[in-house]
Short mmCIF file of C-alpha atoms in Angstrom, two decimals:
data_model
loop_
_atom_site.label_atom_id
_atom_site.label_comp_id
_atom_site.label_asym_id
_atom_site.label_seq_id
_atom_site.Cartn_x
_atom_site.Cartn_y
_atom_site.Cartn_z
CA UNK A 16 11.12 5.99 50.88
CA UNK A 17 13.92 6.14 48.28
CA UNK A 18 13.10 2.57 47.22
CA UNK A 19 9.43 3.49 46.72
CA UNK A 20 10.34 6.56 44.63
CA UNK A 21 12.72 4.52 42.45
CA UNK A 22 10.06 1.84 41.96
CA UNK A 23 7.47 4.46 40.87
CA UNK A 24 9.99 6.03 38.50
CA UNK A 25 10.70 2.63 36.96
CA UNK A 26 6.96 2.00 36.49
CA UNK A 27 6.56 5.37 34.74
CA UNK A 28 9.45 4.57 32.39
CA UNK A 29 7.98 1.12 31.60
CA UNK A 30 4.54 2.67 30.95
CA UNK A 31 6.05 5.26 28.57
CA UNK A 32 8.03 2.61 26.68
CA UNK A 33 4.97 0.37 26.39
CA UNK A 34 2.84 3.30 25.22
CA UNK A 35 5.42 4.25 22.60
CA UNK A 36 5.65 0.66 21.40
CA UNK A 37 1.86 0.42 21.04
CA UNK A 38 1.68 3.72 19.11
CA UNK A 39 4.30 2.45 16.63
CA UNK A 40 2.63 -0.97 16.35
CA UNK A 41 -0.75 0.65 15.67
CA UNK A 42 0.82 2.56 12.77
CA UNK A 43 -0.02 5.96 14.23
CA UNK A 44 3.60 7.05 13.86
CA UNK A 45 6.53 5.52 12.01
CA UNK A 46 9.23 3.78 13.95
CA UNK A 47 12.30 6.05 14.11
CA UNK A 48 14.41 3.21 12.68
CA UNK A 49 12.02 2.57 9.75
CA UNK A 50 13.20 3.16 6.19
CA UNK A 51 12.04 6.29 4.33
CA UNK A 52 12.67 4.97 0.81
CA UNK A 53 12.34 1.68 -1.02
CA UNK A 54 13.29 0.32 -4.39
CA UNK A 55 10.37 -1.70 -5.71
CA UNK A 56 11.07 -4.11 -8.55
CA UNK A 57 8.28 -5.77 -10.51
CA UNK A 58 9.10 -9.17 -12.02
CA UNK A 59 7.21 -11.25 -14.56
CA UNK A 60 6.30 -14.95 -14.05
CA UNK A 61 9.81 -15.98 -15.16
CA UNK A 62 11.48 -13.62 -12.68
CA UNK A 63 12.49 -11.19 -15.40
CA UNK A 64 12.37 -7.49 -14.40
CA UNK A 65 9.59 -5.35 -15.88
CA UNK A 66 9.93 -2.14 -13.88
CA UNK A 67 11.82 -0.49 -11.05
CA UNK A 68 10.27 2.23 -8.90
CA UNK A 69 12.08 4.45 -6.42
CA UNK A 70 9.36 4.95 -3.80
CA UNK A 71 8.80 7.00 -0.69
CA UNK A 72 7.45 4.82 2.12
CA UNK A 73 4.17 5.69 3.86
CA UNK A 74 3.93 3.37 6.86
CA UNK A 75 2.13 5.42 9.50
CA UNK A 76 -1.54 6.38 9.61
CA UNK A 77 -0.65 10.04 9.04
CA UNK A 78 1.61 9.29 6.07
CA UNK A 79 -0.98 6.95 4.53
CA UNK A 80 -3.71 9.59 4.98
CA UNK A 81 -1.64 12.33 3.29
CA UNK A 82 -0.21 10.05 0.60
CA UNK A 83 0.66 11.87 -2.60
CA UNK A 84 -1.74 14.75 -1.98
CA UNK A 85 1.20 16.97 -1.02
CA UNK A 86 2.99 16.25 -4.33
CA UNK A 87 2.49 18.15 -7.60
CA UNK A 88 3.47 15.21 -9.81
CA UNK A 89 5.58 12.07 -10.11
CA UNK A 90 8.24 11.32 -12.67
CA UNK A 91 8.35 7.98 -14.47
CA UNK A 92 9.98 5.44 -12.15
CA UNK A 93 8.94 7.33 -8.99
CA UNK A 94 6.17 6.42 -6.58
CA UNK A 95 4.91 5.94 -3.07
CA UNK A 96 4.71 2.59 -1.26
CA UNK A 97 1.99 2.30 1.36
CA UNK A 98 2.69 -0.33 4.01
CA UNK A 99 -0.12 -1.94 6.02
CA UNK A 100 0.27 -4.19 9.07
CA UNK A 101 -1.44 -7.11 7.35
CA UNK A 102 -3.18 -8.01 4.13
CA UNK A 103 -6.79 -6.93 3.81
CA UNK A 104 -9.20 -4.93 1.72
CA UNK A 105 -7.63 -1.49 1.29
CA UNK A 106 -9.53 1.52 -0.06
CA UNK A 107 -7.70 4.53 -1.48
CA UNK A 108 -9.25 7.89 -2.29
CA UNK A 109 -8.07 10.74 -4.50
CA UNK A 110 -8.27 13.35 -1.71
CA UNK A 111 -6.63 16.64 -2.76
CA UNK A 112 -4.78 14.98 -5.66
CA UNK A 113 -3.52 17.16 -8.51
CA UNK A 114 -2.62 14.37 -10.95
CA UNK A 115 -3.72 10.93 -12.16
CA UNK A 116 -2.01 7.78 -10.85
CA UNK A 117 -1.94 4.01 -11.18
CA UNK A 118 -2.71 2.22 -7.91
CA UNK A 119 -1.09 -1.21 -7.70
CA UNK A 120 -2.39 -3.51 -4.93
CA UNK A 121 0.10 -6.14 -3.72
CA UNK A 122 -0.84 -9.11 -1.50
CA UNK A 123 1.12 -10.48 1.45
CA UNK A 124 2.62 -13.06 -0.94
CA UNK A 125 4.05 -10.09 -2.92
CA UNK A 126 1.89 -10.82 -5.93
CA UNK A 127 -0.03 -8.00 -7.65
CA UNK A 128 -3.73 -8.57 -6.96
CA UNK A 129 -5.19 -5.64 -8.93
CA UNK A 130 -4.30 -2.41 -10.72
CA UNK A 131 -6.51 0.68 -10.85
CA UNK A 132 -6.02 3.65 -13.17
CA UNK A 133 -7.11 6.52 -10.93
CA UNK A 134 -8.07 9.98 -12.07
CA UNK A 135 -7.57 13.18 -10.11
CA UNK A 136 -10.71 15.02 -9.00
CA UNK A 137 -12.02 17.68 -11.35
CA UNK A 138 -12.59 21.27 -10.24
CA UNK A 139 -15.31 21.35 -7.58
CA UNK A 140 -15.27 17.56 -7.16
CA UNK A 141 -14.60 15.91 -3.80
CA UNK A 142 -11.72 13.46 -4.12
CA UNK A 143 -13.10 11.51 -1.13
CA UNK A 144 -15.81 10.19 -3.47
CA UNK A 145 -13.29 8.80 -5.96
CA UNK A 146 -12.41 5.45 -4.37
CA UNK A 147 -10.39 2.43 -5.46
CA UNK A 148 -10.35 -0.81 -3.46
CA UNK A 149 -8.13 -3.88 -3.63
CA UNK A 150 -6.77 -6.74 -1.56
CA UNK A 151 -3.29 -5.76 -0.34
CA UNK A 152 -0.61 -5.56 2.30
CA UNK A 153 1.30 -3.06 0.17
CA UNK A 154 -0.04 -0.47 -2.25
CA UNK A 155 2.23 1.14 -4.82
CA UNK A 156 1.18 4.41 -6.45
CA UNK A 157 2.96 5.47 -9.66
CA UNK A 158 2.21 8.01 -12.43
CA UNK A 159 -0.87 7.10 -14.46
CA UNK A 160 0.03 4.98 -17.46
CA UNK A 161 3.25 3.66 -15.91
CA UNK A 162 1.77 0.19 -15.31
CA UNK A 163 0.59 -0.07 -18.93
CA UNK A 164 3.79 1.42 -20.34
CA UNK A 165 6.00 -1.07 -18.46
CA UNK A 166 3.68 -4.06 -18.89
CA UNK A 167 2.93 -4.47 -15.18
CA UNK A 168 0.05 -6.95 -14.79
CA UNK A 169 -1.98 -8.72 -12.14
CA UNK A 170 -0.01 -11.80 -11.07
CA UNK A 171 3.42 -10.18 -11.43
CA UNK A 172 5.72 -10.50 -8.41
CA UNK A 173 7.09 -7.57 -6.41
CA UNK A 174 10.44 -7.32 -4.63
CA UNK A 175 10.80 -4.54 -2.05
CA UNK A 176 14.27 -3.36 -0.98
CA UNK A 177 13.95 -0.84 1.86
CA UNK A 178 16.71 1.73 2.31
#
């Protein structure tokens, strides 16, 4: 009887651990050991630095959905880094955004694949309809004009140092 109860308890613990692992792997919640911040450096073809961004990391479905919509603005050199499980076509919307941004799509090889200059929705406009799509594993959002101002271009390399 005691052996049977211990065995059932062990099975419950295993099921809970497996369930938690799957929830983290699916990106529904962030792993408790995951970094909250990253320093993202953009390098030109010769490996020379063009820009450095101190970025918040959005690596769960909830964080990616909210994105920067709960921010009033970004300072130059600040941003948000969205992390996806694998490279693919990623679509970003301007849901509840109060300011314009540059959206920088970065492939699994850490090369910038495209840059979009996104505008915030106007009064009465649904930000869900303002969409930007690119091929990426990572997506970096920075203040609008930052990519142009720093010379960030498609083909530049990205180095991500998580903290």
